[in-house]
Short mmCIF file of C-alpha atoms in Angstrom, two decimals:
data_model
loop_
_atom_site.label_atom_id
_atom_site.label_comp_id
_atom_site.label_asym_id
_atom_site.label_seq_id
_atom_site.Cartn_x
_atom_site.Cartn_y
_atom_site.Cartn_z
CA MET B 273 96.21 148.14 85.28
CA SER B 274 98.57 147.00 82.54
CA SER B 275 102.21 146.76 83.71
CA LEU B 276 103.16 143.65 85.67
CA ASP B 277 106.49 142.16 86.68
CA VAL B 278 107.76 139.63 89.19
CA THR B 279 111.05 139.43 91.06
CA LEU B 280 112.26 136.03 92.18
CA LEU B 281 113.19 136.73 95.79
CA GLY B 282 113.97 133.10 96.55
CA THR B 283 114.49 130.13 94.23
CA GLY B 284 115.75 127.52 96.67
CA THR B 285 114.51 124.68 98.85
CA PRO B 286 114.47 124.06 102.63
CA ASN B 287 118.20 123.23 102.67
CA PRO B 288 120.48 126.25 103.25
CA ASN B 289 122.02 127.57 100.07
CA PRO B 290 124.03 130.82 100.02
CA ASP B 291 122.91 131.47 96.45
CA ARG B 292 119.20 130.72 96.80
CA ALA B 293 116.82 131.96 99.49
CA GLY B 294 113.59 130.13 100.33
CA ALA B 295 110.56 130.43 98.10
CA SER B 296 109.30 134.00 97.74
CA TYR B 297 108.11 136.19 94.87
CA LEU B 298 107.50 139.94 94.67
CA PHE B 299 104.90 141.12 92.15
CA ARG B 300 104.65 144.74 91.05
CA ALA B 301 101.95 146.39 88.95
CA ALA B 302 102.21 150.17 88.77
CA ASP B 303 102.35 151.23 92.44
CA PHE B 304 100.71 148.04 93.77
CA ARG B 305 102.97 145.39 95.29
CA PHE B 306 102.27 142.00 96.80
CA MET B 307 104.12 138.81 97.61
CA ILE B 308 103.53 135.12 97.13
CA ASP B 309 105.25 133.05 99.85
CA CYS B 310 107.75 134.35 102.38
CA GLY B 311 110.46 131.76 102.84
CA PRO B 312 113.81 132.03 104.64
CA ARG B 313 115.70 135.28 103.82
CA ALA B 314 112.74 136.74 101.93
CA LEU B 315 113.00 139.94 103.99
CA LEU B 316 116.66 140.37 103.05
CA ARG B 317 115.94 139.73 99.39
CA LEU B 318 113.03 142.18 99.51
CA GLY B 319 115.44 144.94 100.52
CA GLN B 320 117.94 143.89 97.89
CA ALA B 321 115.16 144.17 95.32
CA GLY B 322 114.63 147.82 96.26
CA ALA B 323 111.42 147.26 98.22
CA ASN B 324 110.51 146.95 101.88
CA ALA B 325 107.88 145.24 103.99
CA SER B 326 105.90 148.42 104.70
CA GLU B 327 104.99 148.60 100.99
CA ILE B 328 103.34 145.18 101.06
CA ASP B 329 99.72 144.97 102.18
CA HIS B 330 98.83 141.60 100.62
CA MET B 331 100.56 138.23 101.07
CA PHE B 332 99.56 134.94 99.42
CA PHE B 333 100.73 131.46 100.43
CA THR B 334 100.98 128.35 98.27
CA HIS B 335 101.23 125.95 101.26
CA TYR B 336 102.79 125.71 104.70
CA HIS B 337 106.10 123.93 104.32
CA LEU B 338 108.62 125.97 106.29
CA ASP B 339 110.59 127.09 103.24
CA HIS B 340 107.50 128.99 102.07
CA TRP B 341 106.70 130.95 105.25
CA ALA B 342 109.70 131.00 107.63
CA ASP B 343 110.29 134.76 107.20
CA PHE B 344 106.64 135.65 107.71
CA GLY B 345 107.19 136.60 111.37
CA PRO B 346 110.26 138.78 110.70
CA PHE B 347 108.37 140.31 107.77
CA LEU B 348 105.45 141.28 110.04
CA VAL B 349 107.74 142.76 112.71
CA ASN B 350 109.77 144.70 110.16
CA ARG B 351 106.65 145.97 108.41
CA TRP B 352 105.39 147.31 111.73
CA MET B 353 108.79 148.79 112.65
CA ARG B 354 108.86 150.64 109.33
CA GLY B 355 105.64 152.39 110.20
CA SER B 356 102.90 150.42 108.49
CA ARG B 357 99.73 150.57 110.60
CA THR B 358 97.31 149.03 108.11
CA PRO B 359 96.39 145.36 108.51
CA LEU B 360 98.28 142.90 106.37
CA ARG B 361 95.82 140.87 104.34
CA ALA B 362 96.97 137.28 103.98
CA TYR B 363 95.47 134.60 101.73
CA GLY B 364 96.18 130.89 101.69
CA PRO B 365 94.78 127.38 101.98
CA ALA B 366 93.13 125.98 105.10
CA GLY B 367 95.35 126.39 108.15
CA LEU B 368 96.27 130.02 107.49
CA GLN B 369 94.52 131.41 110.57
CA GLU B 370 96.36 128.96 112.80
CA LEU B 371 99.67 129.93 111.21
CA VAL B 372 98.96 133.64 111.67
CA ASN B 373 97.92 133.17 115.30
CA ASN B 374 101.05 131.17 116.10
CA VAL B 375 103.41 133.59 114.34
CA LEU B 376 101.93 136.61 116.11
CA ALA B 377 102.11 134.81 119.46
CA LEU B 378 105.75 133.89 118.85
CA HIS B 379 106.73 137.53 118.23
CA ARG B 380 104.43 139.18 120.75
CA ARG B 381 107.10 139.68 123.41
CA ASP B 382 109.51 141.26 120.94
CA LEU B 383 106.77 143.55 119.63
CA GLU B 384 105.78 144.61 123.14
CA TYR B 385 109.39 145.45 123.96
CA ARG B 386 109.69 147.51 120.80
CA SER B 387 106.39 149.30 121.40
CA LYS B 388 107.74 150.64 124.72
CA ILE B 389 110.44 152.69 123.00
CA ARG B 390 108.11 154.35 120.48
CA ALA B 391 107.10 157.97 120.96
CA GLY B 392 103.53 156.94 121.74
CA PRO B 393 101.53 153.78 122.34
CA LEU B 394 101.08 151.61 119.28
CA ASP B 395 98.77 148.74 118.47
CA LEU B 396 100.51 145.52 117.61
CA PRO B 397 100.43 144.31 113.99
CA GLU B 398 97.11 143.07 112.66
CA VAL B 399 96.72 140.35 110.06
CA VAL B 400 93.43 139.65 108.32
CA ALA B 401 93.65 136.01 107.28
CA THR B 402 91.43 134.70 104.48
CA GLU B 403 91.45 130.97 103.86
CA ILE B 404 90.76 130.40 100.18
CA GLU B 405 90.05 127.62 97.69
CA GLU B 406 90.32 127.20 93.94
CA GLY B 407 87.75 129.53 92.40
CA PHE B 408 88.65 132.48 94.67
CA ILE B 409 89.75 135.57 92.75
CA PHE B 410 91.49 138.57 94.27
CA ASP B 411 90.97 141.69 92.13
CA HIS B 412 92.81 144.98 92.46
CA GLN B 413 91.87 147.47 89.74
CA GLY B 414 91.84 144.76 87.11
CA LEU B 415 94.84 142.83 88.35
CA THR B 416 93.72 139.38 89.46
CA VAL B 417 95.33 136.69 91.59
CA ALA B 418 93.69 133.27 91.45
CA PRO B 419 94.75 130.08 93.26
CA PHE B 420 94.46 126.70 91.61
CA ASN B 421 94.95 123.22 93.01
CA VAL B 422 98.21 121.39 92.41
CA ALA B 423 99.60 118.11 93.81
CA HIS B 424 102.35 118.13 96.44
CA TYR B 425 102.23 114.99 98.60
CA PRO B 426 101.42 114.85 101.47
CA ILE B 427 100.03 118.41 101.58
CA GLY B 428 96.23 118.40 101.47
CA GLN B 429 95.57 121.67 99.62
CA PRO B 430 98.63 123.13 97.89
CA PHE B 431 98.16 125.96 95.43
CA GLY B 432 99.70 127.43 92.35
CA PHE B 433 98.72 131.00 91.46
CA ARG B 434 97.65 132.65 88.23
CA VAL B 435 98.37 136.39 88.19
CA GLU B 436 96.90 138.43 85.35
CA ALA B 437 96.83 142.05 84.30
CA ARG B 438 95.40 143.42 81.08
CA ASP B 439 98.32 142.44 78.88
CA CYS B 440 100.19 139.85 80.95
CA LYS B 441 99.69 136.44 82.53
CA ILE B 442 102.23 135.08 85.02
CA VAL B 443 101.72 131.62 86.49
CA LEU B 444 103.55 130.31 89.57
CA SER B 445 103.39 126.56 90.07
CA GLY B 446 104.13 126.39 93.78
CA ASP B 447 105.48 122.99 94.81
CA THR B 448 103.90 120.30 92.67
CA CYS B 449 104.35 117.13 90.74
CA PRO B 450 103.19 117.21 87.10
CA ASN B 451 99.41 117.60 86.89
CA GLU B 452 96.87 118.57 84.29
CA ASN B 453 95.18 121.27 86.37
CA LEU B 454 98.38 123.28 86.35
CA ILE B 455 98.65 122.97 82.58
CA ARG B 456 95.05 124.20 82.19
CA ASN B 457 95.72 127.24 84.35
CA ALA B 458 99.09 127.96 82.72
CA LEU B 459 97.83 127.76 79.15
CA ASP B 460 99.42 130.51 77.02
CA ALA B 461 101.12 132.08 80.04
CA ASP B 462 103.53 134.88 79.23
CA VAL B 463 105.71 133.59 82.07
CA LEU B 464 105.50 130.16 83.71
CA ILE B 465 107.57 130.03 86.90
CA HIS B 466 107.76 126.35 87.79
CA GLU B 467 109.55 124.29 90.39
CA CYS B 468 112.37 122.12 89.06
CA VAL B 469 113.75 119.32 91.24
CA ASP B 470 116.54 117.27 89.73
CA TYR B 471 116.33 113.99 91.61
CA ASP B 472 119.92 113.12 90.64
CA ALA B 473 120.98 116.05 92.84
CA TRP B 474 118.81 114.94 95.79
CA THR B 475 121.06 114.43 98.82
CA ALA B 476 118.58 113.61 101.61
CA ILE B 477 119.10 109.96 102.52
CA ASP B 478 116.16 109.47 104.87
CA ILE B 479 113.31 110.40 102.50
CA ALA B 480 111.55 107.64 100.61
CA ARG B 481 112.40 108.19 96.97
CA ASP B 482 109.08 106.76 95.82
CA HIS B 483 107.32 109.84 97.20
CA MET B 484 109.08 112.11 94.75
CA GLN B 485 106.86 111.40 91.76
CA HIS B 486 103.94 112.63 93.88
CA ALA B 487 105.63 115.77 95.23
CA HIS B 488 107.97 117.42 92.73
CA THR B 489 108.65 117.94 89.03
CA PRO B 490 111.93 116.82 87.45
CA PRO B 491 113.42 118.94 84.65
CA ALA B 492 112.43 116.74 81.70
CA GLU B 493 108.84 116.69 82.95
CA LEU B 494 108.94 120.46 83.31
CA GLY B 495 109.86 120.66 79.66
CA ARG B 496 106.76 118.67 78.74
CA ILE B 497 104.56 120.84 80.95
CA ALA B 498 105.90 124.07 79.42
CA THR B 499 105.30 122.67 75.94
CA ASP B 500 101.77 121.50 76.71
CA ALA B 501 100.97 124.86 78.32
CA ARG B 502 102.41 126.75 75.33
CA ALA B 503 104.36 128.90 77.78
CA ARG B 504 105.94 131.94 76.13
CA LEU B 505 108.72 131.86 78.74
CA CYS B 506 109.58 129.06 81.17
CA VAL B 507 111.50 129.98 84.32
CA THR B 508 112.77 127.44 86.85
CA THR B 509 112.57 127.82 90.62
CA HIS B 510 112.77 125.67 93.78
CA MET B 511 116.08 124.12 92.77
CA LEU B 512 118.33 121.91 94.86
CA ALA B 513 121.70 123.26 95.93
CA ALA B 514 123.53 120.50 94.05
CA SER B 515 121.65 121.12 90.81
CA GLN B 516 123.74 122.30 87.89
CA PRO B 517 122.02 124.97 85.78
CA GLU B 518 123.48 123.66 82.54
CA GLU B 519 122.18 120.15 83.29
CA LEU B 520 118.71 121.48 84.15
CA HIS B 521 118.75 123.41 80.89
CA ARG B 522 119.80 120.33 78.93
CA GLN B 523 117.06 118.14 80.38
CA ILE B 524 114.28 120.71 79.99
CA ARG B 525 115.37 121.28 76.39
CA GLN B 526 114.61 117.62 75.62
CA GLU B 527 110.90 118.49 75.75
CA PHE B 528 110.69 122.29 75.40
CA SER B 529 112.05 124.48 72.61
CA GLY B 530 110.69 127.84 73.72
CA PRO B 531 112.40 130.62 75.70
CA LEU B 532 113.91 129.17 78.89
CA VAL B 533 115.55 130.78 81.92
CA ILE B 534 117.16 129.01 84.88
CA GLY B 535 115.90 131.22 87.68
CA GLN B 536 118.21 133.13 90.01
CA ASP B 537 117.41 135.10 93.14
CA LEU B 538 116.63 138.78 92.44
CA MET B 539 115.93 138.15 88.75
CA THR B 540 113.04 140.35 87.55
CA LEU B 541 110.78 139.22 84.73
#
């Protein structure tokens, strides 16, 4: 399998932003499609990208902050409503089975109501949850998806993902502060999609600012990471609503001279 692209379904953070949905990414390789994360408004963005939930049989999660999974329940219901009867296979760090159980329980009443108006009896959606660690490799006809450990305080086991086909390597950082394991996994990536949190645009007043160096990556540090990883293209994601694209660009450029894109929802790479 050679062709591979990714659509940025959501490039925002937990705070509502009309221009940026929550974290979510649609990968396509030939006729195979899968998603990493399923944050708020991911289902809407999926439709805007020309896809739908019934086409997705595999879902990967970086971690379980709400902005990375809030649309998982609506996604499951919509996938079932659109006629998919195959189990969704979900992969993520420890805690995935609990998340799946709770999401299915939350939507059970709605699903039972909807099943009563179908032409015949239907089983409710099934999710096969696989809790994974660094070293796990998902392989579909030569396309591989591999999690790697990153650092996102206070999450115990956050992941980035390395997605590779024969002629392409796309690396997604997930939420992380700068760390060497990410650079090792992103080395010579064709596309590095990396979170970019400009602390000068941070508006939350009740969060201890000293946690930030352990949780997120500011733009100048992203520039250093992209340079050290020899990324062929650096793309920003997970940006605060108050961030100014031109300022992010300026700061990243202090440390990175390669191709650079400030990510936008529905951008395909």
